[in-house]
XYZ file of C-alpha atoms in Angstrom:
733
model
C 0.000 0.000 0.000
C 1.283 3.419 -0.888
C 1.809 5.704 2.080
C 0.082 9.064 2.086
C 2.006 12.011 0.700
C 2.245 14.406 3.560
C -0.233 17.205 3.997
C 1.195 20.635 3.311
C 1.083 22.980 6.302
C 0.000 25.762 3.966
C -3.421 25.898 5.606
C -1.605 26.243 8.870
C 0.426 29.230 7.774
C -2.163 31.260 5.869
C -3.620 32.960 8.917
C -0.492 32.800 10.967
C 1.311 35.965 10.019
C -1.553 38.449 10.117
C -0.824 38.911 13.822
C 2.468 40.245 15.106
C 4.413 38.152 17.541
C 5.948 39.524 20.688
C 9.492 39.163 19.465
C 12.961 40.120 20.425
C 13.811 43.642 19.320
C 16.525 43.714 16.689
C 18.762 46.734 16.192
C 20.807 46.839 13.012
C 23.918 48.952 12.780
C 27.365 49.430 11.372
C 30.791 50.419 12.622
C 32.879 52.870 10.599
C 36.395 54.232 10.926
C 36.843 58.010 11.121
C 39.184 59.387 8.436
C 38.826 63.148 9.157
C 37.782 64.932 5.934
C 37.814 61.674 3.934
C 34.879 59.275 3.712
C 34.534 56.905 6.663
C 35.332 53.244 5.977
C 33.624 50.068 7.339
C 35.404 48.601 10.349
C 35.153 44.917 11.217
C 36.237 43.082 14.341
C 34.755 45.575 16.817
C 33.340 43.813 19.895
C 30.026 45.149 21.212
C 28.961 44.239 24.735
C 25.523 45.780 25.304
C 23.204 45.213 28.259
C 20.168 42.958 27.598
C 21.640 41.638 24.328
C 24.131 38.869 23.473
C 27.590 40.167 22.639
C 28.461 40.483 18.974
C 31.333 41.502 16.682
C 31.059 43.669 13.580
C 31.588 41.782 10.324
C 33.997 42.615 7.490
C 31.561 45.203 6.170
C 31.220 46.736 9.613
C 27.688 45.438 10.075
C 26.223 44.106 13.312
C 22.887 42.959 14.772
C 21.854 43.377 18.395
C 19.009 41.158 19.631
C 17.514 42.685 22.783
C 15.810 40.051 24.922
C 13.267 42.270 26.719
C 13.906 45.882 25.664
C 11.572 47.459 23.136
C 11.853 50.275 20.558
C 12.455 53.688 22.122
C 14.239 52.372 25.197
C 17.792 53.515 25.955
C 20.740 51.364 24.934
C 23.078 50.720 27.867
C 26.639 50.241 26.577
C 28.953 48.097 28.653
C 31.862 47.965 26.236
C 32.652 48.730 22.601
C 36.263 48.066 21.719
C 38.862 47.072 19.189
C 42.583 47.030 19.928
C 44.193 50.311 18.827
C 40.862 52.143 18.422
C 38.520 54.243 20.529
C 34.976 55.539 20.133
C 34.712 58.768 18.157
C 30.980 59.634 18.243
C 30.558 59.417 22.027
C 27.750 61.947 22.176
C 25.600 59.977 19.736
C 26.168 56.820 21.745
C 25.065 58.556 24.932
C 21.749 59.385 23.221
C 21.287 55.971 21.560
C 17.726 54.621 21.831
C 16.588 51.396 20.151
C 15.096 51.924 16.687
C 14.689 48.756 14.564
C 13.765 50.842 11.514
C 16.916 52.976 11.430
C 20.389 51.378 11.554
C 22.699 52.974 14.116
C 26.230 54.027 13.204
C 29.156 53.681 15.603
C 32.257 55.639 14.579
C 35.669 54.481 15.788
C 39.000 56.239 15.343
C 42.542 54.985 15.615
C 43.880 55.952 19.031
C 47.067 57.503 17.683
C 45.110 59.518 15.097
C 42.725 60.849 17.752
C 45.642 61.727 20.067
C 47.190 63.755 17.263
C 43.894 65.605 16.690
C 43.462 66.312 20.415
C 47.063 67.360 20.934
C 46.805 69.859 18.095
C 43.604 71.411 19.478
C 45.127 71.409 22.979
C 48.124 73.437 21.803
C 45.959 75.855 19.837
C 43.518 76.241 22.735
C 46.244 76.743 25.364
C 47.842 79.440 23.245
C 44.487 81.175 22.789
C 43.720 81.012 26.536
C 47.099 82.493 27.389
C 46.573 85.232 24.815
C 43.097 86.024 26.164
C 44.394 86.037 29.744
C 47.160 88.503 28.909
C 44.677 90.651 26.983
C 42.285 90.870 29.972
C 45.139 91.430 32.402
C 46.466 94.288 30.245
C 42.955 95.863 30.086
C 42.692 95.871 33.901
C 46.138 97.388 34.316
C 45.308 100.126 31.762
C 42.182 101.026 33.776
C 44.323 101.195 36.935
C 46.918 103.400 35.204
C 44.084 105.654 34.013
C 42.943 106.066 37.621
C 39.692 104.189 37.096
C 40.633 101.518 39.647
C 42.142 101.758 43.089
C 45.014 99.509 44.098
C 42.623 97.319 46.096
C 40.217 97.120 43.119
C 43.152 96.192 40.866
C 44.023 93.302 43.204
C 40.409 92.109 43.345
C 40.035 92.228 39.523
C 43.271 90.338 39.017
C 42.173 87.677 41.528
C 38.794 87.421 39.793
C 40.490 87.094 36.395
C 42.842 84.393 37.677
C 39.931 82.485 39.271
C 37.907 82.660 36.060
C 40.900 81.571 33.992
C 41.602 78.624 36.362
C 37.925 77.553 36.209
C 37.954 77.579 32.408
C 41.191 75.616 32.324
C 39.642 72.947 34.564
C 36.993 72.291 31.870
C 39.355 72.769 28.938
C 39.995 69.038 28.405
C 36.252 68.425 28.068
C 35.931 71.292 25.589
C 38.869 70.017 23.556
C 37.551 66.412 23.594
C 34.157 67.504 22.280
C 35.687 69.759 19.614
C 38.073 66.996 18.524
C 35.029 64.770 17.882
C 33.545 67.100 15.277
C 33.071 64.881 12.210
C 34.813 66.854 9.476
C 33.514 64.532 6.747
C 29.936 65.639 7.468
C 30.576 69.420 7.467
C 29.852 71.832 4.671
C 32.864 73.197 2.768
C 32.438 76.548 4.574
C 32.665 74.980 8.010
C 35.539 72.750 6.936
C 37.461 75.926 6.049
C 36.678 77.413 9.461
C 37.835 74.288 11.321
C 40.994 74.265 9.216
C 41.723 77.824 10.495
C 41.350 76.545 14.052
C 43.769 73.711 13.353
C 46.298 76.280 12.121
C 45.889 78.301 15.311
C 43.953 81.158 13.668
C 41.127 81.022 16.200
C 40.183 84.715 16.065
C 39.759 84.551 12.297
C 37.739 81.351 12.659
C 35.452 83.067 15.206
C 34.936 86.000 12.808
C 34.104 83.602 9.975
C 31.371 82.011 12.126
C 30.041 85.486 13.066
C 29.927 86.473 9.400
C 27.673 83.485 8.715
C 24.974 85.113 10.896
C 23.717 81.683 11.893
C 21.127 82.916 14.432
C 19.296 84.885 11.732
C 19.427 81.870 9.459
C 18.078 79.736 12.281
C 15.186 82.167 12.912
C 14.356 82.296 9.196
C 14.467 78.520 8.947
C 12.198 78.174 11.987
C 9.644 80.501 10.417
C 9.723 78.465 7.230
C 9.261 75.274 9.247
C 6.225 76.778 10.997
C 4.712 77.701 7.633
C 5.406 74.244 6.245
C 3.943 72.574 9.350
C 0.720 74.502 8.919
C 0.612 73.328 5.310
C 1.618 69.826 6.404
C -1.182 69.728 8.952
C -3.691 70.549 6.255
C -2.127 67.923 3.983
C -2.178 65.314 6.784
C -5.840 66.050 7.407
C -6.510 65.561 3.697
C -4.445 62.349 3.705
C -6.321 61.077 6.757
C -9.637 61.738 5.045
C -8.396 60.022 1.889
C -7.112 57.056 3.902
C -10.563 56.722 5.429
C -12.019 56.736 1.933
C -9.322 54.245 0.934
C -10.362 51.797 3.637
C -14.027 52.201 2.785
C -13.331 51.499 -0.896
C -11.153 48.526 0.077
C -13.920 47.021 2.182
C -16.352 47.529 -0.697
C -13.952 45.641 -2.988
C -13.786 42.790 -0.474
C -17.584 42.710 -0.335
C -17.574 42.541 -4.137
C -15.105 39.653 -3.948
C -17.248 37.794 -1.408
C -20.284 38.240 -3.657
C -18.353 36.692 -6.548
C -17.313 33.816 -4.284
C -20.853 32.957 -3.269
C -21.934 33.247 -6.911
C -19.314 30.648 -7.880
C -18.279 29.541 -11.328
C -15.043 29.800 -13.292
C -15.770 33.238 -14.755
C -16.507 34.747 -11.358
C -13.349 33.298 -9.829
C -11.334 34.749 -12.708
C -12.897 38.115 -11.846
C -11.893 37.637 -8.191
C -8.307 36.953 -9.207
C -8.229 40.025 -11.451
C -9.619 42.298 -8.723
C -7.262 41.041 -6.013
C -4.228 41.172 -8.294
C -4.945 44.764 -9.356
C -5.397 45.648 -5.693
C -2.100 44.026 -4.682
C -0.081 45.549 -7.529
C -1.430 49.024 -6.771
C 0.575 49.015 -3.523
C 2.851 46.034 -2.894
C 3.813 47.495 0.502
C 0.265 46.881 1.740
C 1.179 43.472 3.089
C -2.332 42.446 4.104
C -3.665 43.020 0.582
C -0.728 41.216 -1.049
C -1.174 38.205 1.265
C -4.888 38.132 0.403
C -4.071 37.701 -3.292
C -1.173 35.293 -2.657
C -3.494 33.027 -0.645
C -6.257 33.199 -3.235
C -4.016 32.417 -6.190
C -2.415 29.595 -4.185
C -5.866 28.063 -3.691
C -6.361 28.223 -7.461
C -3.162 26.154 -7.881
C -1.318 28.932 -9.712
C 1.799 28.206 -7.708
C 4.342 30.291 -9.633
C 2.132 33.370 -9.336
C 1.691 32.735 -5.607
C 5.469 32.620 -5.132
C 5.839 35.972 -6.930
C 3.457 37.690 -4.523
C 4.896 36.028 -1.434
C 8.148 37.493 -2.733
C 6.610 40.980 -2.391
C 5.731 40.131 1.205
C 9.311 38.991 1.823
C 10.810 42.179 0.376
C 8.382 44.736 1.809
C 7.219 43.275 5.110
C 8.526 43.178 8.668
C 10.794 40.445 9.999
C 7.725 38.431 10.968
C 6.160 38.918 7.517
C 9.457 37.759 6.025
C 9.311 34.548 8.079
C 5.755 33.905 6.897
C 6.717 34.500 3.265
C 9.660 32.104 3.522
C 7.367 29.424 4.996
C 4.860 29.810 2.174
C 7.479 29.895 -0.598
C 9.122 26.817 0.895
C 5.874 24.862 1.090
C 4.732 25.867 -2.385
C 8.170 24.922 -3.747
C 7.686 21.482 -2.188
C 4.409 21.109 -4.067
C 6.140 22.162 -7.287
C 8.866 19.583 -6.764
C 11.534 22.250 -6.241
C 12.940 20.601 -3.119
C 16.203 22.552 -3.073
C 14.325 25.848 -2.805
C 11.934 24.311 -0.277
C 14.627 23.352 2.233
C 16.484 26.623 1.674
C 13.401 28.734 2.495
C 12.229 26.672 5.472
C 15.716 26.578 6.984
C 16.085 30.350 6.617
C 12.641 30.854 8.180
C 13.630 28.687 11.146
C 16.870 30.615 11.627
C 14.986 33.932 11.550
C 12.351 32.872 14.067
C 15.110 31.622 16.394
C 16.686 35.082 16.133
C 13.599 37.303 16.475
C 11.158 35.157 18.461
C 10.736 34.857 22.202
C 9.217 31.661 23.594
C 5.677 32.961 23.421
C 2.450 31.626 21.994
C 2.721 33.156 18.545
C 6.383 32.363 17.955
C 5.781 28.770 19.064
C 3.033 28.500 16.442
C 5.383 29.699 13.747
C 8.197 27.404 14.843
C 5.814 24.449 14.999
C 4.625 25.185 11.455
C 8.206 25.401 10.205
C 8.995 22.095 11.947
C 6.075 20.470 10.144
C 7.363 21.855 6.836
C 10.880 20.525 7.516
C 9.358 17.222 8.573
C 7.490 17.058 5.269
C 10.680 17.793 3.346
C 12.563 15.008 5.133
C 9.687 12.581 4.610
C 9.671 13.377 0.894
C 13.413 12.691 0.881
C 13.010 9.376 2.730
C 14.613 10.623 5.979
C 11.706 9.439 8.120
C 13.455 9.340 11.494
C 14.615 12.921 10.992
C 11.068 13.853 9.944
C 9.668 12.264 13.128
C 11.989 14.452 15.229
C 10.615 17.589 13.555
C 6.993 16.445 13.979
C 7.563 15.600 17.649
C 8.888 19.129 18.222
C 5.798 20.561 16.506
C 3.467 18.411 18.647
C 5.298 19.511 21.807
C 4.905 23.199 20.883
C 1.219 22.870 19.977
C 0.471 20.964 23.176
C 2.213 23.651 25.215
C 0.022 26.334 23.632
C -3.196 24.329 24.069
C -2.442 23.615 27.720
C -1.787 27.297 28.425
C -4.468 28.944 26.277
C -7.566 27.516 24.620
C -7.355 28.492 20.974
C -8.531 26.962 17.681
C -5.372 27.269 15.616
C -3.048 25.088 17.758
C -5.720 22.359 17.803
C -5.747 22.277 14.025
C -1.952 22.420 13.970
C -1.734 19.558 16.453
C -4.064 17.472 14.297
C -1.889 18.077 11.225
C 1.263 17.221 13.167
C -0.312 13.922 14.298
C -1.334 13.170 10.725
C 2.154 13.733 9.363
C 3.969 11.857 12.100
C 1.555 9.010 11.450
C 2.660 9.023 7.800
C 6.306 8.872 8.854
C 5.632 6.008 11.308
C 3.804 4.153 8.576
C 6.715 4.590 6.165
C 9.080 2.796 8.561
C 6.468 0.139 9.479
C 5.731 1.362 13.008
C 2.151 0.403 12.267
C 0.560 0.646 15.703
C 2.203 4.033 16.297
C 0.894 5.194 12.930
C -2.666 4.015 13.641
C -2.682 5.744 17.028
C -1.393 8.966 15.467
C -4.038 8.881 12.710
C -6.827 8.255 15.203
C -5.558 11.131 17.370
C -5.595 13.400 14.340
C -9.047 12.281 13.164
C -10.520 12.706 16.651
C -9.096 16.229 16.858
C -10.701 17.260 13.571
C -14.077 15.650 14.218
C -14.263 17.330 17.647
C -14.212 20.784 16.034
C -17.324 22.727 15.141
C -19.119 22.121 11.828
C -17.503 25.059 10.021
C -14.044 23.862 10.904
C -14.877 20.276 9.947
C -15.942 21.528 6.516
C -12.782 23.602 6.291
C -10.649 20.520 7.044
C -12.659 18.007 5.012
C -9.641 17.335 2.799
C -7.492 16.269 5.730
C -10.315 14.221 7.261
C -10.616 12.436 3.921
C -6.912 11.688 3.848
C -7.012 10.358 7.404
C -9.804 7.962 6.460
C -7.723 6.933 3.454
C -4.672 6.266 5.624
C -6.639 4.226 8.117
C -8.225 2.312 5.262
C -4.766 1.494 3.943
C -3.584 0.250 7.301
C -6.606 -1.966 7.861
C -6.236 -3.347 4.345
C -2.464 -3.892 4.236
C -1.363 -4.382 7.803
C -4.377 -5.779 9.670
C -6.129 -7.544 6.756
C -9.450 -6.245 8.075
C -11.112 -5.482 4.742
C -14.490 -4.492 6.190
C -12.863 -1.726 8.261
C -10.738 -0.832 5.239
C -13.842 -0.419 3.047
C -15.528 1.758 5.680
C -12.621 4.212 5.784
C -11.825 4.122 2.050
C -15.380 4.819 0.912
C -15.700 7.624 3.481
C -12.594 9.182 1.931
C -13.765 8.549 -1.644
C -17.103 10.232 -0.991
C -15.422 13.292 0.551
C -12.973 13.761 -2.326
C -15.465 13.157 -5.103
C -17.660 15.945 -3.694
C -14.674 18.244 -3.283
C -13.407 17.520 -6.811
C -16.790 18.471 -8.250
C -16.538 21.904 -6.601
C -12.834 22.519 -7.238
C -11.234 19.950 -9.571
C -7.798 21.589 -9.676
C -7.320 21.374 -5.932
C -8.885 17.975 -5.199
C -8.430 15.642 -8.177
C -5.099 14.416 -6.821
C -6.662 13.309 -3.536
C -9.528 11.637 -5.363
C -7.057 9.694 -7.521
C -5.032 8.736 -4.481
C -7.993 7.176 -2.658
C -9.179 5.349 -5.793
C -5.679 3.894 -6.159
C -5.804 2.526 -2.636
C -9.312 1.110 -3.084
C -8.008 -0.632 -6.196
C -5.102 -2.091 -4.206
C -7.509 -3.316 -1.534
C -9.570 -5.202 -4.123
C -6.332 -6.539 -5.638
C -5.423 -7.979 -2.223
C -8.913 -9.507 -2.102
C -8.290 -11.077 -5.584
C -11.228 -9.110 -7.019
C -9.327 -8.028 -10.157
C -12.331 -6.564 -11.975
C -13.082 -4.011 -9.232
C -9.377 -3.422 -8.717
C -8.880 -2.541 -12.399
C -11.949 -0.254 -12.333
C -10.649 1.954 -9.503
C -6.985 1.934 -10.535
C -7.827 2.909 -14.128
C -9.913 5.811 -12.818
C -6.972 6.949 -10.728
C -4.466 6.545 -13.551
C -6.505 8.697 -15.933
C -6.634 11.468 -13.320
C -2.893 11.275 -12.641
C -2.102 11.410 -16.363
C -4.014 14.679 -16.692
C -2.319 16.119 -13.593
C 1.127 14.953 -14.736
C 0.685 16.748 -18.061
C 0.295 20.042 -16.167
C 2.918 19.474 -13.446
C 5.349 16.604 -14.170
C 7.599 17.028 -11.124
C 4.693 17.038 -8.699
C 2.819 14.008 -10.046
C 5.532 11.741 -11.470
C 5.747 9.674 -8.288
C 1.970 9.134 -8.244
C 1.845 8.204 -11.922
C 4.691 5.687 -11.578
C 3.019 4.122 -8.562
C -0.491 3.807 -9.984
C 0.894 2.440 -13.269
C 2.745 -0.298 -11.394
C -0.414 -1.197 -9.509
C -2.271 -1.575 -12.790
C 0.580 -3.729 -14.110
C 0.191 -5.971 -11.033
C -3.541 -6.345 -11.710
C -2.959 -7.272 -15.352
C -0.108 -9.628 -14.490
C -1.947 -11.508 -11.751
C -5.048 -11.871 -13.915
C -2.955 -13.298 -16.780
C -3.185 -10.325 -19.164
C 0.486 -10.303 -20.131
C 0.289 -8.067 -23.207
C -1.457 -5.302 -21.228
C 1.140 -5.781 -18.463
C 4.067 -5.285 -20.842
C 2.433 -2.199 -22.377
C 2.207 -0.619 -18.920
C 5.901 -1.332 -18.245
C 6.883 0.175 -21.599
C 4.904 3.290 -20.696
C 6.681 3.450 -17.322
C 10.062 3.022 -18.990
C 9.346 6.033 -21.191
C 8.261 8.107 -18.179
C 11.456 7.372 -16.289
C 13.710 7.985 -19.296
C 12.263 11.523 -19.533
C 12.942 12.281 -15.853
C 14.962 15.417 -15.143
C 18.217 14.062 -13.616
C 18.335 16.706 -10.906
C 15.224 15.125 -9.342
C 16.416 11.516 -9.485
C 17.197 11.362 -5.740
C 13.566 12.072 -4.908
C 12.275 9.301 -7.196
C 14.955 6.680 -6.577
C 12.639 4.370 -4.609
C 10.025 4.437 -7.366
C 12.644 3.862 -10.085
C 14.160 0.954 -8.167
C 10.731 -0.594 -7.629
C 9.845 -0.232 -11.321
C 13.030 -1.955 -12.538
C 12.591 -4.767 -10.015
C 8.965 -5.350 -10.983
C 9.802 -5.268 -14.673
C 12.449 -7.904 -14.007
C 9.947 -10.065 -12.102
C 7.538 -9.763 -15.036
C 10.114 -11.292 -17.401
C 10.914 -14.005 -14.843
C 7.254 -15.010 -15.002
C 7.634 -15.246 -18.770
C 10.829 -17.330 -18.331
C 12.731 -14.653 -20.261
C 15.656 -14.580 -17.862
C 18.116 -12.535 -19.905
C 15.582 -9.703 -20.211
C 14.856 -10.063 -16.509
C 18.570 -9.688 -15.695
C 18.755 -6.446 -17.684
C 16.131 -4.741 -15.540
C 17.192 -6.371 -12.283
C 20.713 -4.995 -12.768
C 19.216 -1.520 -13.140
C 17.230 -2.147 -9.945
C 20.449 -3.343 -8.263
C 22.198 -0.072 -9.166
C 19.453 1.990 -7.518
C 19.246 -0.385 -4.530
C 22.977 -0.048 -3.850
C 22.668 3.753 -3.715
C 19.708 3.478 -1.328
C 21.656 0.994 0.826
C 24.631 3.367 1.108
C 22.300 6.127 2.304
C 20.110 4.076 4.672
C 22.158 0.962 5.605
C 18.890 -0.970 5.257
C 19.742 -4.075 3.252
C 16.257 -5.510 2.699
C 15.648 -3.899 -0.693
C 19.148 -4.651 -1.956
C 18.974 -8.298 -0.892
C 15.553 -8.801 -2.493
C 17.052 -7.798 -5.868
C 20.163 -9.938 -5.289
C 17.939 -12.974 -4.615
C 16.129 -12.448 -7.930
C 19.441 -12.159 -9.767
C 20.598 -15.383 -8.083
C 17.441 -17.109 -9.304
C 17.885 -15.834 -12.894
C 21.509 -16.957 -13.044
C 20.622 -20.384 -11.691
C 18.010 -20.687 -14.429
C 20.587 -19.686 -17.089
C 23.230 -21.964 -15.478
C 25.632 -19.060 -14.907
C 26.469 -20.370 -11.449
C 29.571 -18.258 -10.814
C 27.497 -15.086 -11.094
C 24.811 -16.648 -8.908
C 27.486 -17.334 -6.247
C 28.761 -13.765 -6.534
C 25.282 -12.343 -5.886
C 24.454 -14.679 -2.978
C 27.820 -13.942 -1.335
C 26.995 -10.243 -1.534
C 23.625 -10.935 0.107
C 25.362 -12.912 2.893
C 27.808 -10.064 3.445
C 24.877 -7.640 3.883
C 22.665 -10.029 5.908
C 25.017 -12.580 7.542
C 22.362 -13.880 9.953
C 19.675 -14.796 7.405
C 19.465 -18.610 7.197
C 17.807 -18.636 3.780
C 20.900 -17.021 2.183
C 23.056 -20.002 3.199
C 20.392 -22.460 2.007
C 20.457 -20.780 -1.426
C 24.266 -20.796 -1.567
C 24.298 -24.477 -0.635
C 21.902 -25.242 -3.497
C 24.229 -23.448 -5.965
C 27.265 -25.340 -4.618
C 25.426 -28.626 -5.216
C 24.724 -27.549 -8.798
C 28.459 -27.034 -9.428
C 29.286 -30.353 -7.712
C 30.769 -29.168 -4.410
C 28.748 -31.314 -1.982
C 31.095 -30.850 0.985
C 30.810 -27.056 0.953
C 27.073 -27.439 0.355
C 26.868 -29.535 3.543
C 28.730 -26.777 5.416
C 26.091 -24.316 4.238
C 23.314 -26.549 5.606
C 25.097 -26.668 8.959
C 25.114 -22.839 8.951
C 21.373 -22.807 8.170
C 20.590 -25.033 11.184
C 22.953 -23.029 13.377
C 21.040 -19.836 12.591
C 17.525 -21.365 12.584
C 17.066 -24.823 14.078
C 13.387 -24.860 13.051
C 14.108 -23.846 9.446
C 12.426 -26.925 7.909
C 9.196 -26.285 9.800
C 8.453 -23.191 7.698
C 10.631 -23.687 4.584
C 11.010 -26.311 1.888
C 14.743 -26.827 1.255
C 16.003 -28.322 -1.996
C 19.485 -28.309 -0.447
C 18.347 -30.500 2.443
C 16.477 -32.929 0.166
C 19.500 -33.367 -2.140
C 21.935 -33.809 0.755
C 19.570 -36.353 2.325
C 19.466 -38.338 -0.934
C 23.264 -38.369 -0.903
C 23.212 -39.618 2.696
C 25.078 -36.549 3.905
C 22.386 -35.457 6.387
C 19.715 -37.246 8.352
């Protein structure tokens, strides 16, 4: 029985990103090196130790990210240390006023310590000379007043003391003044101010002061303020107009949505085309309106226009917040999985997981997102055959959903939990943990059926697939065909009704269930009913494959092989061979970059084709296809270390070579099987039979001894030609 292809978590993600999560606050920034009048350069290797955020180091381009655990936008950044050997902070004042702002990257400017010392020393010399000059000037003025008789001797002493005190006070603060002046960023000044600062550097302070006075900056400031007031009045009027227009905008938008809903309830292809046109025009009018873009992306995804959906999720990724970006990556990853673009799928889902680990606290909403990503990664690994890895991802998703449900009663996690149970059940089934799979499916089905009627209708597709899975288990694993029929026909009824309403979205599920019903009847030896259902499924898969080869190749290969089995077992050999020829053509046209994802199906096809020729006693033709199956089986064995599939092909090759009396090759293949499965008694029985055929009775007897050593009750459940021949020779009792 074919295992269910895993349910996409797309339904899980569609409503997930409309709400913001309470996330860590991320501050972007860069570190640059001060080069005086030249452009500042990026500076890597600067260590930032900031309170409430993990430490970080600027990269080669000077960039850094700070992830504040509890602080929010607008709160002050508390710096513990920013350092790089041989450098010191240049823009200290900006750092003292640094508040978190995720929307605006913050710039830290560092300067080489020796460069900054040179700048300071120069200003210190210039300033000291100016202070001394000013002191002498004031002292001379006081003495001139005394000489002119304007001051008494006592007044002269008092004025000189006052002057000295004032001079000493200014000198005490001089280092602070010099430090601040030395931190003026010359690269950001106008050419006029650069010229003034250059005069200061040359010691021409008085001329520099005059140059500033000539600029009449206060008058310019007053004029600019008046202009700002005028503009603000105009801006206020504009903002009022914008606010009114935005109100109109929202009203029009709601009217459009009402128009869309009317078209939805009217139904029909033409009306849904109109819906798509309206929503697309709306989204393209302003791709920064994330809610509108998501609305169209979801709609077009439902219509199975997957490439178009990816384009619009791309707008969300480029224009949205960090949380929107995570949602877009999830959707693009899941849609890529449906398209068969597995490389893009894992890339997007992995990036989404990394982002949510960076920006998300352990709260309800972030847990939902992480659980959804885990389901997506589980699906990817299941598609790739890494079922144990997939189970780990699903278990993490179940744990997160259970945590949310236990702490807050909400619909979404219940649906998510049901999907997680469904998918882990699929993974269990794929590695033959049958009871675990059945329990998981029943848990999922119970969760869905316990929801209200609207939500049951919403999740009818998944309920149908759960019935299909349970039907498959009862048919294949428990041989309870009455229970199997109950579940299969429940699923078939659900999907037939859904396919009538929306063929594009539901034909695949309908074909899947019909395939499994056909397999059930095949197991019951009712070949007429089996052919009826499998042919229905095959016709559907052919039409779907024509539109999307990568997505439906696996299904088409599988259903074709089931039909071949029906024809073969009912003795219709010509029809059987025609099916295998059709399959051979399908596989020869496979894009090689996808071969890893279809290796199991390819291996199974070659093996079955070989078995078909064995039934016809055409052993050379059988060998040709079995060798191709062996090649694929060896690759699978290297990846999984599970030798069952490889040994089953080796056994068939042994049989073919015995029939063609090429015993050396038969020995080669059975020795390989023994090397892979050294504790399987039947392998030694087969080798002993070959040794008898080439006349080596003694070694054949040794093989029988090995058989009995491994399984003393071997003859109770197996007929052994080796034993019978050795008994005739009197070599065993």
